[in-house]
mmCIF file of C-alpha atoms in Angstrom:
data_model
loop_
_atom_site.group_PDB
_atom_site.id
_atom_site.type_symbol
_atom_site.label_atom_id
_atom_site.label_comp_id
_atom_site.label_asym_id
_atom_site.label_seq_id
_atom_site.Cartn_x
_atom_site.Cartn_y
_atom_site.Cartn_z
ATOM 1 C CA MET A 1 -128.829 46.253 91.685
ATOM 2 C CA SER A 2 -132.503 45.298 89.981
ATOM 3 C CA LEU A 3 -132.304 45.679 86.475
ATOM 4 C CA LEU A 4 -135.529 46.192 86.370
ATOM 5 C CA PRO A 5 -136.850 49.402 85.310
ATOM 6 C CA THR A 6 -137.311 51.851 88.297
ATOM 7 C CA PRO A 7 -140.948 54.326 88.550
ATOM 8 C CA THR A 8 -139.279 56.974 86.894
ATOM 9 C CA GLU A 9 -138.476 55.295 83.501
ATOM 10 C CA HIS A 10 -141.712 53.942 83.307
ATOM 11 C CA VAL A 11 -143.274 56.464 83.252
ATOM 12 C CA ALA A 12 -141.104 57.504 81.003
ATOM 13 C CA ARG A 13 -141.283 54.215 78.632
ATOM 14 C CA ALA A 14 -145.026 55.235 79.164
ATOM 15 C CA ARG A 15 -144.591 58.500 77.661
ATOM 16 C CA ALA A 16 -142.941 57.405 74.514
ATOM 17 C CA ASP A 17 -145.638 55.037 73.752
ATOM 18 C CA LEU A 18 -148.408 57.847 74.065
ATOM 19 C CA ARG A 19 -145.900 59.325 71.420
ATOM 20 C CA VAL A 20 -145.105 56.498 68.706
ATOM 21 C CA GLY A 21 -149.325 55.205 69.044
ATOM 22 C CA LEU A 22 -149.416 52.367 71.352
ATOM 23 C CA PRO A 23 -151.590 52.023 74.770
ATOM 24 C CA VAL A 24 -150.758 52.848 78.293
ATOM 25 C CA VAL A 25 -152.820 51.361 80.867
ATOM 26 C CA ILE A 26 -153.403 53.232 84.402
ATOM 27 C CA GLY A 27 -154.714 51.817 86.953
ATOM 28 C CA GLY A 28 -153.959 49.079 89.929
ATOM 29 C CA ALA A 29 -155.780 45.794 91.166
ATOM 30 C CA GLY A 30 -159.672 47.156 90.407
ATOM 31 C CA ALA A 31 -159.970 49.487 88.077
ATOM 32 C CA GLY A 32 -158.183 51.686 85.527
ATOM 33 C CA LEU A 33 -157.735 53.357 82.152
ATOM 34 C CA ILE A 34 -156.840 51.589 78.538
ATOM 35 C CA VAL A 35 -155.589 55.149 77.571
ATOM 36 C CA LEU A 36 -154.017 55.849 73.633
ATOM 37 C CA ALA A 37 -153.106 60.173 72.889
ATOM 38 C CA ALA A 38 -155.479 61.518 70.991
ATOM 39 C CA GLU A 39 -152.803 63.207 68.828
ATOM 40 C CA THR A 40 -151.001 59.896 67.619
ATOM 41 C CA LEU A 41 -154.976 57.199 67.175
ATOM 42 C CA THR A 42 -154.750 55.818 64.255
ATOM 43 C CA ALA A 43 -158.245 54.170 62.694
ATOM 44 C CA ASP A 44 -156.748 50.515 63.553
ATOM 45 C CA ARG A 45 -155.890 51.369 66.855
ATOM 46 C CA LEU A 46 -159.190 53.050 67.666
ATOM 47 C CA ALA A 47 -161.269 49.831 66.272
ATOM 48 C CA ALA A 48 -159.288 47.285 68.980
ATOM 49 C CA LEU A 49 -159.976 49.511 71.618
ATOM 50 C CA ARG A 50 -163.660 49.833 70.512
ATOM 51 C CA ALA A 51 -163.424 45.837 70.286
ATOM 52 C CA LEU A 52 -162.961 45.431 73.681
ATOM 53 C CA PRO A 53 -165.708 46.030 77.400
ATOM 54 C CA GLY A 54 -166.970 49.330 78.181
ATOM 55 C CA ARG A 55 -167.502 52.964 76.472
ATOM 56 C CA ALA A 56 -165.412 55.431 75.466
ATOM 57 C CA VAL A 57 -164.439 58.705 76.498
ATOM 58 C CA VAL A 58 -162.779 61.046 74.624
ATOM 59 C CA ALA A 59 -160.810 63.566 77.560
ATOM 60 C CA ILE A 60 -160.239 67.045 77.108
ATOM 61 C CA THR A 61 -159.073 69.753 79.756
ATOM 62 C CA ASN A 62 -161.941 72.476 80.294
ATOM 63 C CA TRP A 63 -159.489 75.061 78.049
ATOM 64 C CA ARG A 64 -160.570 72.972 75.441
ATOM 65 C CA ALA A 65 -164.434 72.196 76.408
ATOM 66 C CA GLU A 66 -164.938 75.568 76.952
ATOM 67 C CA THR A 67 -164.153 76.434 73.122
ATOM 68 C CA LEU A 68 -166.215 73.163 71.796
ATOM 69 C CA LYS A 69 -169.406 73.823 74.579
ATOM 70 C CA ALA A 70 -168.421 70.814 76.143
ATOM 71 C CA ARG A 71 -169.599 70.423 79.614
ATOM 72 C CA ALA A 72 -167.370 70.045 82.249
ATOM 73 C CA TYR A 73 -168.598 68.293 84.943
ATOM 74 C CA ASP A 74 -165.143 66.769 86.497
ATOM 75 C CA GLY A 75 -164.114 70.794 86.480
ATOM 76 C CA ASP A 76 -160.792 70.366 84.776
ATOM 77 C CA LEU A 77 -161.352 68.413 82.490
ATOM 78 C CA ALA A 78 -164.578 67.079 81.439
ATOM 79 C CA ARG A 79 -165.551 62.920 79.399
ATOM 80 C CA VAL A 80 -167.285 63.637 76.316
ATOM 81 C CA THR A 81 -168.408 60.742 75.141
ATOM 82 C CA LEU A 82 -167.005 59.132 72.059
ATOM 83 C CA PRO A 83 -170.317 57.895 69.695
ATOM 84 C CA GLY A 84 -169.776 54.553 67.884
ATOM 85 C CA ASP A 85 -169.516 56.203 64.317
ATOM 86 C CA VAL A 86 -166.821 58.313 64.947
ATOM 87 C CA GLU A 87 -162.723 57.742 62.967
ATOM 88 C CA ALA A 88 -160.311 58.485 64.623
ATOM 89 C CA GLN A 89 -160.137 61.570 62.004
ATOM 90 C CA TRP A 90 -162.723 63.276 63.828
ATOM 91 C CA VAL A 91 -161.178 62.506 67.627
ATOM 92 C CA ARG A 92 -158.073 64.230 66.258
ATOM 93 C CA ALA A 93 -160.188 67.439 65.096
ATOM 94 C CA LEU A 94 -162.401 66.655 68.328
ATOM 95 C CA ALA A 95 -158.356 67.748 70.280
ATOM 96 C CA ASP A 96 -156.288 70.113 67.588
ATOM 97 C CA PRO A 97 -158.277 73.383 67.720
ATOM 98 C CA ALA A 98 -155.636 73.938 64.120
ATOM 99 C CA LEU A 99 -159.071 71.725 62.727
ATOM 100 C CA ASP A 100 -161.560 73.492 64.147
ATOM 101 C CA LEU A 101 -162.004 76.349 60.139
ATOM 102 C CA ALA A 102 -162.075 73.680 58.558
ATOM 103 C CA GLU A 103 -163.986 70.578 60.029
ATOM 104 C CA PRO A 104 -166.856 73.181 62.695
ATOM 105 C CA MET A 105 -169.315 70.496 63.347
ATOM 106 C CA LYS A 106 -168.339 68.780 66.409
ATOM 107 C CA GLY A 107 -171.266 68.304 68.279
ATOM 108 C CA PRO A 108 -173.467 67.879 69.750
ATOM 109 C CA LEU A 109 -171.047 66.258 72.445
ATOM 110 C CA PRO A 110 -172.738 64.859 75.447
ATOM 111 C CA SER A 111 -169.888 64.429 78.479
ATOM 112 C CA LEU A 112 -170.272 62.067 81.065
ATOM 113 C CA ARG A 113 -171.497 63.238 84.720
ATOM 114 C CA GLU A 114 -171.006 60.177 87.389
ATOM 115 C CA GLY A 115 -167.211 58.077 88.064
ATOM 116 C CA ASP A 116 -164.271 58.837 88.874
ATOM 117 C CA ALA A 117 -162.234 60.526 86.673
ATOM 118 C CA ALA A 118 -158.471 61.151 88.826
ATOM 119 C CA LEU A 119 -157.692 58.986 85.784
ATOM 120 C CA HIS A 120 -158.151 61.168 82.777
ATOM 121 C CA ARG A 121 -156.524 63.610 84.343
ATOM 122 C CA LEU A 122 -152.864 61.842 85.750
ATOM 123 C CA ALA A 123 -153.587 60.285 81.927
ATOM 124 C CA LEU A 124 -154.390 64.827 80.902
ATOM 125 C CA MET A 125 -151.034 65.329 82.613
ATOM 126 C CA LEU A 126 -148.729 62.217 80.488
ATOM 127 C CA ALA A 127 -150.319 63.577 77.971
ATOM 128 C CA LYS A 128 -148.577 67.652 78.212
ATOM 129 C CA SER A 129 -145.657 65.936 80.148
ATOM 130 C CA ALA A 130 -145.176 64.407 76.363
ATOM 131 C CA GLN A 131 -145.739 68.071 74.541
ATOM 132 C CA LEU A 132 -148.910 66.411 73.155
ATOM 133 C CA LEU A 133 -152.282 67.686 72.160
ATOM 134 C CA PRO A 134 -154.371 67.412 76.181
ATOM 135 C CA ALA A 135 -156.514 64.934 74.210
ATOM 136 C CA VAL A 136 -156.549 60.914 74.650
ATOM 137 C CA VAL A 137 -158.960 58.010 74.116
ATOM 138 C CA ALA A 138 -160.022 55.745 77.038
ATOM 139 C CA LEU A 139 -162.003 53.379 78.324
ATOM 140 C CA GLU A 140 -162.736 51.711 81.567
ATOM 141 C CA THR A 141 -161.380 48.329 83.201
ATOM 142 C CA ASP A 142 -161.802 46.707 85.777
ATOM 143 C CA ARG A 143 -158.177 44.067 85.285
ATOM 144 C CA PRO A 144 -155.986 46.467 84.428
ATOM 145 C CA GLN A 145 -152.971 44.573 84.723
ATOM 146 C CA ALA A 146 -154.426 42.016 82.421
ATOM 147 C CA LEU A 147 -155.629 43.156 79.624
ATOM 148 C CA ALA A 148 -151.990 45.280 79.640
ATOM 149 C CA ALA A 149 -150.099 41.905 80.053
ATOM 150 C CA GLU A 150 -152.466 40.691 77.309
ATOM 151 C CA ILE A 151 -151.478 43.603 74.894
ATOM 152 C CA GLY A 152 -147.719 44.456 75.631
ATOM 153 C CA ALA A 153 -148.648 47.892 77.509
ATOM 154 C CA ALA A 154 -147.253 50.636 79.963
ATOM 155 C CA CYS A 155 -148.823 49.834 83.388
ATOM 156 C CA LEU A 156 -148.351 52.361 85.370
ATOM 157 C CA THR A 157 -150.240 53.010 89.129
ATOM 158 C CA GLU A 158 -151.787 55.445 89.702
ATOM 159 C CA GLY A 159 -149.957 56.462 92.039
ATOM 160 C CA MET A 160 -147.315 55.974 90.770
ATOM 161 C CA LEU A 161 -148.708 58.341 87.903
ATOM 162 C CA ALA A 162 -149.609 60.540 90.223
ATOM 163 C CA ASP A 163 -145.810 60.998 92.450
ATOM 164 C CA ASP A 164 -143.862 61.168 89.571
ATOM 165 C CA LEU A 165 -146.010 64.088 87.055
ATOM 166 C CA ALA A 166 -146.083 65.620 90.419
ATOM 167 C CA ARG A 167 -142.347 65.941 91.084
ATOM 168 C CA HIS A 168 -138.840 67.755 90.445
ATOM 169 C CA HIS A 169 -137.169 65.483 88.371
ATOM 170 C CA PRO A 170 -133.223 66.033 89.769
ATOM 171 C CA LEU A 171 -130.640 67.379 87.118
ATOM 172 C CA LEU A 172 -127.130 65.334 86.625
ATOM 173 C CA PRO A 173 -124.101 67.007 85.025
ATOM 174 C CA VAL A 174 -123.674 65.848 81.024
ATOM 175 C CA ALA A 175 -120.507 67.472 79.979
ATOM 176 C CA ALA A 176 -119.098 70.845 80.270
ATOM 177 C CA ALA A 177 -116.653 72.561 77.500
ATOM 178 C CA ARG A 178 -114.839 75.858 77.061
ATOM 179 C CA LEU A 179 -116.829 77.283 74.151
ATOM 180 C CA PRO A 180 -116.052 80.813 72.977
ATOM 181 C CA MET A 181 -118.169 83.191 72.140
ATOM 182 C CA GLU A 182 -119.219 86.808 70.521
ATOM 183 C CA ALA A 183 -120.179 87.940 73.258
ATOM 184 C CA ALA A 184 -116.816 86.729 75.649
ATOM 185 C CA GLU A 185 -114.225 84.346 74.991
ATOM 186 C CA ALA A 186 -114.348 83.079 78.239
ATOM 187 C CA GLY A 187 -117.716 80.784 78.126
ATOM 188 C CA ARG A 188 -118.515 77.291 78.848
ATOM 189 C CA LEU A 189 -120.910 75.626 78.197
ATOM 190 C CA HIS A 190 -122.476 72.507 80.278
ATOM 191 C CA ILE A 191 -124.593 70.365 79.858
ATOM 192 C CA PHE A 192 -127.337 68.758 82.198
ATOM 193 C CA ARG A 193 -130.009 66.577 81.714
ATOM 194 C CA PRO A 194 -133.023 64.786 84.427
ATOM 195 C CA GLU A 195 -133.142 61.905 85.736
ATOM 196 C CA ASN A 196 -135.842 60.239 84.041
ATOM 197 C CA GLY A 197 -134.280 60.564 80.130
ATOM 198 C CA GLY A 198 -136.028 63.787 79.371
ATOM 199 C CA ILE A 199 -134.906 67.237 77.255
ATOM 200 C CA GLU A 200 -131.832 67.889 78.520
ATOM 201 C CA HIS A 201 -130.948 71.912 79.371
ATOM 202 C CA TYR A 202 -127.758 73.762 79.831
ATOM 203 C CA ALA A 203 -125.944 76.731 80.954
ATOM 204 C CA ILE A 204 -123.827 78.993 79.623
ATOM 205 C CA GLU A 205 -121.412 80.649 81.873
ATOM 206 C CA ILE A 206 -119.368 84.353 81.171
ATOM 207 C CA GLY A 207 -116.239 84.317 82.977
ATOM 208 C CA ARG A 208 -115.620 82.755 85.640
ATOM 209 C CA PRO A 209 -118.715 84.947 88.241
ATOM 210 C CA ASP A 210 -117.628 83.797 92.461
ATOM 211 C CA ARG A 211 -119.749 81.265 93.470
ATOM 212 C CA ASP A 212 -120.282 83.463 97.248
ATOM 213 C CA LYS A 213 -121.041 86.694 95.761
ATOM 214 C CA PRO A 214 -124.883 86.801 94.050
ATOM 215 C CA VAL A 215 -124.248 86.280 90.648
ATOM 216 C CA LEU A 216 -125.780 88.290 87.231
ATOM 217 C CA ALA A 217 -128.619 85.140 85.730
ATOM 218 C CA ARG A 218 -131.156 84.655 83.406
ATOM 219 C CA LEU A 219 -133.878 82.131 82.709
ATOM 220 C CA HIS A 220 -133.995 81.523 78.407
ATOM 221 C CA SER A 221 -136.865 79.492 77.595
ATOM 222 C CA ALA A 222 -136.028 77.288 74.372
ATOM 223 C CA CYS A 223 -137.963 79.261 71.320
ATOM 224 C CA PHE A 224 -136.470 77.610 67.994
ATOM 225 C CA THR A 225 -138.434 80.561 66.257
ATOM 226 C CA GLY A 226 -136.139 83.245 68.708
ATOM 227 C CA ASP A 227 -133.242 82.422 68.751
ATOM 228 C CA VAL A 228 -132.562 80.630 65.910
ATOM 229 C CA LEU A 229 -134.516 82.156 63.432
ATOM 230 C CA GLY A 230 -134.913 85.299 64.274
ATOM 231 C CA SER A 231 -138.457 85.889 64.067
ATOM 232 C CA LEU A 232 -139.792 89.090 63.802
ATOM 233 C CA LYS A 233 -142.900 87.651 66.579
ATOM 234 C CA CYS A 234 -142.233 87.271 69.701
ATOM 235 C CA ASP A 235 -138.591 89.179 71.343
ATOM 236 C CA CYS A 236 -137.143 86.400 72.639
ATOM 237 C CA GLY A 237 -133.927 86.198 70.027
ATOM 238 C CA PRO A 238 -133.614 89.973 71.088
ATOM 239 C CA GLN A 239 -133.723 88.467 74.949
ATOM 240 C CA LEU A 240 -130.815 85.383 74.733
ATOM 241 C CA ARG A 241 -128.318 88.281 72.644
ATOM 242 C CA THR A 242 -129.256 91.447 75.797
ATOM 243 C CA ALA A 243 -128.621 88.660 77.772
ATOM 244 C CA LEU A 244 -124.842 86.607 76.837
ATOM 245 C CA ALA A 245 -123.628 91.004 75.944
ATOM 246 C CA GLU A 246 -124.959 92.231 79.261
ATOM 247 C CA MET A 247 -123.189 89.608 81.304
ATOM 248 C CA GLY A 248 -119.732 89.409 78.790
ATOM 249 C CA ARG A 249 -119.382 93.715 79.371
ATOM 250 C CA ALA A 250 -119.730 92.713 82.958
ATOM 251 C CA GLY A 251 -117.424 90.017 82.416
ATOM 252 C CA ALA A 252 -119.595 86.954 84.258
ATOM 253 C CA GLY A 253 -122.982 86.458 85.028
ATOM 254 C CA VAL A 254 -124.352 82.748 83.966
ATOM 255 C CA LEU A 255 -127.972 81.279 81.983
ATOM 256 C CA PHE A 256 -129.942 78.581 81.474
ATOM 257 C CA TYR A 257 -131.150 77.745 78.182
ATOM 258 C CA LEU A 258 -133.922 76.633 79.743
ATOM 259 C CA ASN A 259 -135.692 74.052 77.083
ATOM 260 C CA GLN A 260 -139.206 74.610 77.752
ATOM 261 C CA GLU A 261 -140.509 76.138 73.794
ATOM 262 C CA GLY A 262 -143.535 77.806 74.455
ATOM 263 C CA ARG A 263 -143.899 78.674 77.331
ATOM 264 C CA GLY A 264 -143.815 74.634 78.188
ATOM 265 C CA ILE A 265 -145.823 73.008 75.224
ATOM 266 C CA GLY A 266 -143.432 72.666 73.130
ATOM 267 C CA LEU A 267 -142.177 73.587 69.510
ATOM 268 C CA ALA A 268 -145.484 71.420 67.388
ATOM 269 C CA ASN A 269 -148.419 72.454 69.603
ATOM 270 C CA LYS A 270 -146.538 75.545 69.985
ATOM 271 C CA MET A 271 -146.795 76.119 66.180
ATOM 272 C CA ARG A 272 -150.829 74.853 66.582
ATOM 273 C CA ALA A 273 -150.893 79.199 68.690
ATOM 274 C CA TYR A 274 -149.535 80.805 65.508
ATOM 275 C CA SER A 275 -151.771 79.321 63.183
ATOM 276 C CA LEU A 276 -154.737 80.525 65.707
ATOM 277 C CA GLN A 277 -152.956 84.003 66.094
ATOM 278 C CA ASP A 278 -152.926 84.040 62.291
ATOM 279 C CA GLN A 279 -157.533 84.160 63.068
ATOM 280 C CA GLY A 280 -156.687 86.772 65.798
ATOM 281 C CA PHE A 281 -156.378 84.872 69.360
ATOM 282 C CA ASP A 282 -154.135 86.084 72.030
ATOM 283 C CA THR A 283 -151.629 84.310 72.831
ATOM 284 C CA VAL A 284 -152.500 83.352 76.255
ATOM 285 C CA GLU A 285 -156.314 83.067 74.158
ATOM 286 C CA ALA A 286 -154.578 80.506 71.630
ATOM 287 C CA ASN A 287 -152.997 78.570 74.613
ATOM 288 C CA HIS A 288 -156.682 78.344 76.124
ATOM 289 C CA ARG A 289 -157.883 76.947 72.675
ATOM 290 C CA LEU A 290 -154.903 73.989 72.426
ATOM 291 C CA GLY A 291 -156.243 72.528 75.782
ATOM 292 C CA PHE A 292 -152.605 73.888 78.087
ATOM 293 C CA GLU A 293 -152.998 76.273 81.084
ATOM 294 C CA ASP A 294 -151.587 80.278 80.206
ATOM 295 C CA ASP A 295 -147.908 78.657 81.105
ATOM 296 C CA GLU A 296 -147.134 75.000 81.791
ATOM 297 C CA ARG A 297 -143.335 75.901 82.483
ATOM 298 C CA ASP A 298 -141.968 74.505 85.521
ATOM 299 C CA PHE A 299 -138.542 77.358 87.165
ATOM 300 C CA ARG A 300 -137.738 75.086 89.686
ATOM 301 C CA ILE A 301 -136.272 73.436 86.804
ATOM 302 C CA GLY A 302 -133.886 77.202 87.139
ATOM 303 C CA ALA A 303 -133.441 77.112 90.564
ATOM 304 C CA ASP A 304 -131.968 73.531 90.624
ATOM 305 C CA LEU A 305 -129.044 74.293 88.081
ATOM 306 C CA LEU A 306 -128.361 77.279 90.115
ATOM 307 C CA ARG A 307 -128.095 74.864 93.594
ATOM 308 C CA ARG A 308 -125.763 72.433 91.005
ATOM 309 C CA MET A 309 -123.817 75.577 89.712
ATOM 310 C CA GLY A 310 -122.433 76.117 92.832
ATOM 311 C CA PHE A 311 -125.035 79.566 92.812
ATOM 312 C CA GLY A 312 -126.991 81.095 96.259
ATOM 313 C CA ALA A 313 -128.082 84.431 95.307
ATOM 314 C CA VAL A 314 -128.433 86.154 91.718
ATOM 315 C CA ARG A 315 -129.420 89.368 90.120
ATOM 316 C CA LEU A 316 -131.926 88.429 87.700
ATOM 317 C CA MET A 317 -132.662 89.060 84.155
ATOM 318 C CA THR A 318 -136.496 89.374 83.673
ATOM 319 C CA ASN A 319 -138.753 90.974 83.164
ATOM 320 C CA ASN A 320 -141.233 88.409 85.115
ATOM 321 C CA PRO A 321 -141.729 88.463 88.778
ATOM 322 C CA ARG A 322 -143.026 85.348 88.559
ATOM 323 C CA LYS A 323 -139.250 83.809 87.687
ATOM 324 C CA VAL A 324 -138.573 85.897 91.126
ATOM 325 C CA GLU A 325 -141.329 84.953 93.172
ATOM 326 C CA MET A 326 -140.424 81.000 92.330
ATOM 327 C CA MET A 327 -136.679 81.519 93.091
ATOM 328 C CA GLU A 328 -137.214 82.805 96.476
ATOM 329 C CA ALA A 329 -140.015 80.452 97.216
ATOM 330 C CA GLU A 330 -136.837 77.449 95.749
ATOM 331 C CA GLY A 331 -134.553 78.997 97.591
ATOM 332 C CA ILE A 332 -132.559 81.342 95.988
ATOM 333 C CA ALA A 333 -132.622 85.156 97.414
ATOM 334 C CA VAL A 334 -132.811 87.503 94.271
ATOM 335 C CA THR A 335 -131.311 90.445 95.024
ATOM 336 C CA GLU A 336 -132.185 91.991 92.704
ATOM 337 C CA ARG A 337 -134.281 91.913 89.540
ATOM 338 C CA VAL A 338 -132.583 93.451 86.223
ATOM 339 C CA PRO A 339 -134.364 94.407 83.481
ATOM 340 C CA LEU A 340 -133.968 92.682 79.883
ATOM 341 C CA ILE A 341 -135.726 95.206 77.923
ATOM 342 C CA THR A 342 -136.262 94.804 73.730
ATOM 343 C CA GLY A 343 -137.070 97.060 71.492
ATOM 344 C CA THR A 344 -141.285 96.225 69.206
ATOM 345 C CA ASN A 345 -141.740 95.816 65.906
ATOM 346 C CA ARG A 346 -144.930 96.270 64.108
ATOM 347 C CA HIS A 347 -145.418 91.837 64.657
ATOM 348 C CA ASN A 348 -144.952 91.109 68.378
ATOM 349 C CA ALA A 349 -146.501 95.344 69.725
ATOM 350 C CA HIS A 350 -149.460 93.094 69.923
ATOM 351 C CA TYR A 351 -147.640 89.748 72.272
ATOM 352 C CA LEU A 352 -145.489 92.336 74.681
ATOM 353 C CA SER A 353 -148.766 94.789 75.610
ATOM 354 C CA VAL A 354 -150.178 90.149 76.190
ATOM 355 C CA LYS A 355 -147.370 89.395 78.050
ATOM 356 C CA ARG A 356 -147.833 92.363 79.777
ATOM 357 C CA ASP A 357 -151.438 92.822 80.470
ATOM 358 C CA LYS A 358 -152.584 89.173 81.116
ATOM 359 C CA SER A 359 -149.660 87.688 82.276
ATOM 360 C CA GLY A 360 -147.695 89.851 84.716
ATOM 361 C CA HIS A 361 -144.173 90.747 83.102
ATOM 362 C CA MET A 362 -142.716 94.776 83.654
ATOM 363 C CA LEU A 363 -142.641 96.345 80.242
#
């Protein structure tokens, strides 16, 4: 076996590099991009990028471009020309809507029309996968591999990156142990880790579910604020506890705790969304102003975990019809959708109405 990193391991390295503020190069023998995440951009690295030949742009998603009134000529993204006299803070303010009130005057923001935006699109997807704001500073280069070697940067070919970002990485079992819980003394916790070294996900098994029958199951997306802190802004904590209690009363079930905080954007970005909600935007609008889609979660993870634990059919505890559709598309039979209705309060009533009206939840 070779000691050289695989394509997936190269991408994992690049993801970590963006998070600490290092550049990543995307491209092969011909055209390429040198990319820095806007969120972790420093003054020194911006100056070093400007010292290279070429024209720098800030690539942002069409959602963020709409907020900033920048033209998204590339459809799902805009390549905003980087002015020569702005500092790193200007770039961060362009990316982060939490700074819109503090730094409102960012325009005019001319966008590029010409050229191919395929590599910029991949760079934004890579930033999202690192749970960073979807905004990058990018400079085109005609010598990507040589440049990457000179500056010690990770170099990803277009095909390598596109394939890895689109692929579902198998989840591998790491550890499991008995865990008596309030919901049921007969409990067991299983830990799974994706083969790309990404964040781990958990399966909480109640009792001894029969693998030959549809299992009472829930796919629960992690919510630190609701599950741990008892936040009143959402219904996540009550849903978690209600689902476990129902499984305990039934004598068997499995809850998959998927670390996809904030509909897949991560806790830091979720807090940015909360700050926008304090300004009057709803959940979906806040995600869009950040540059994200309504929902960035990968529901294939739940189907993978069910199969790995030997289940082929479920009685799915959910109010979200998308989860039912995903399960069936992934070959998991949903014999029943079990509603999971919890109480409302004055802090989450609007949040729940948005889930119903904009996200199609059956409440």
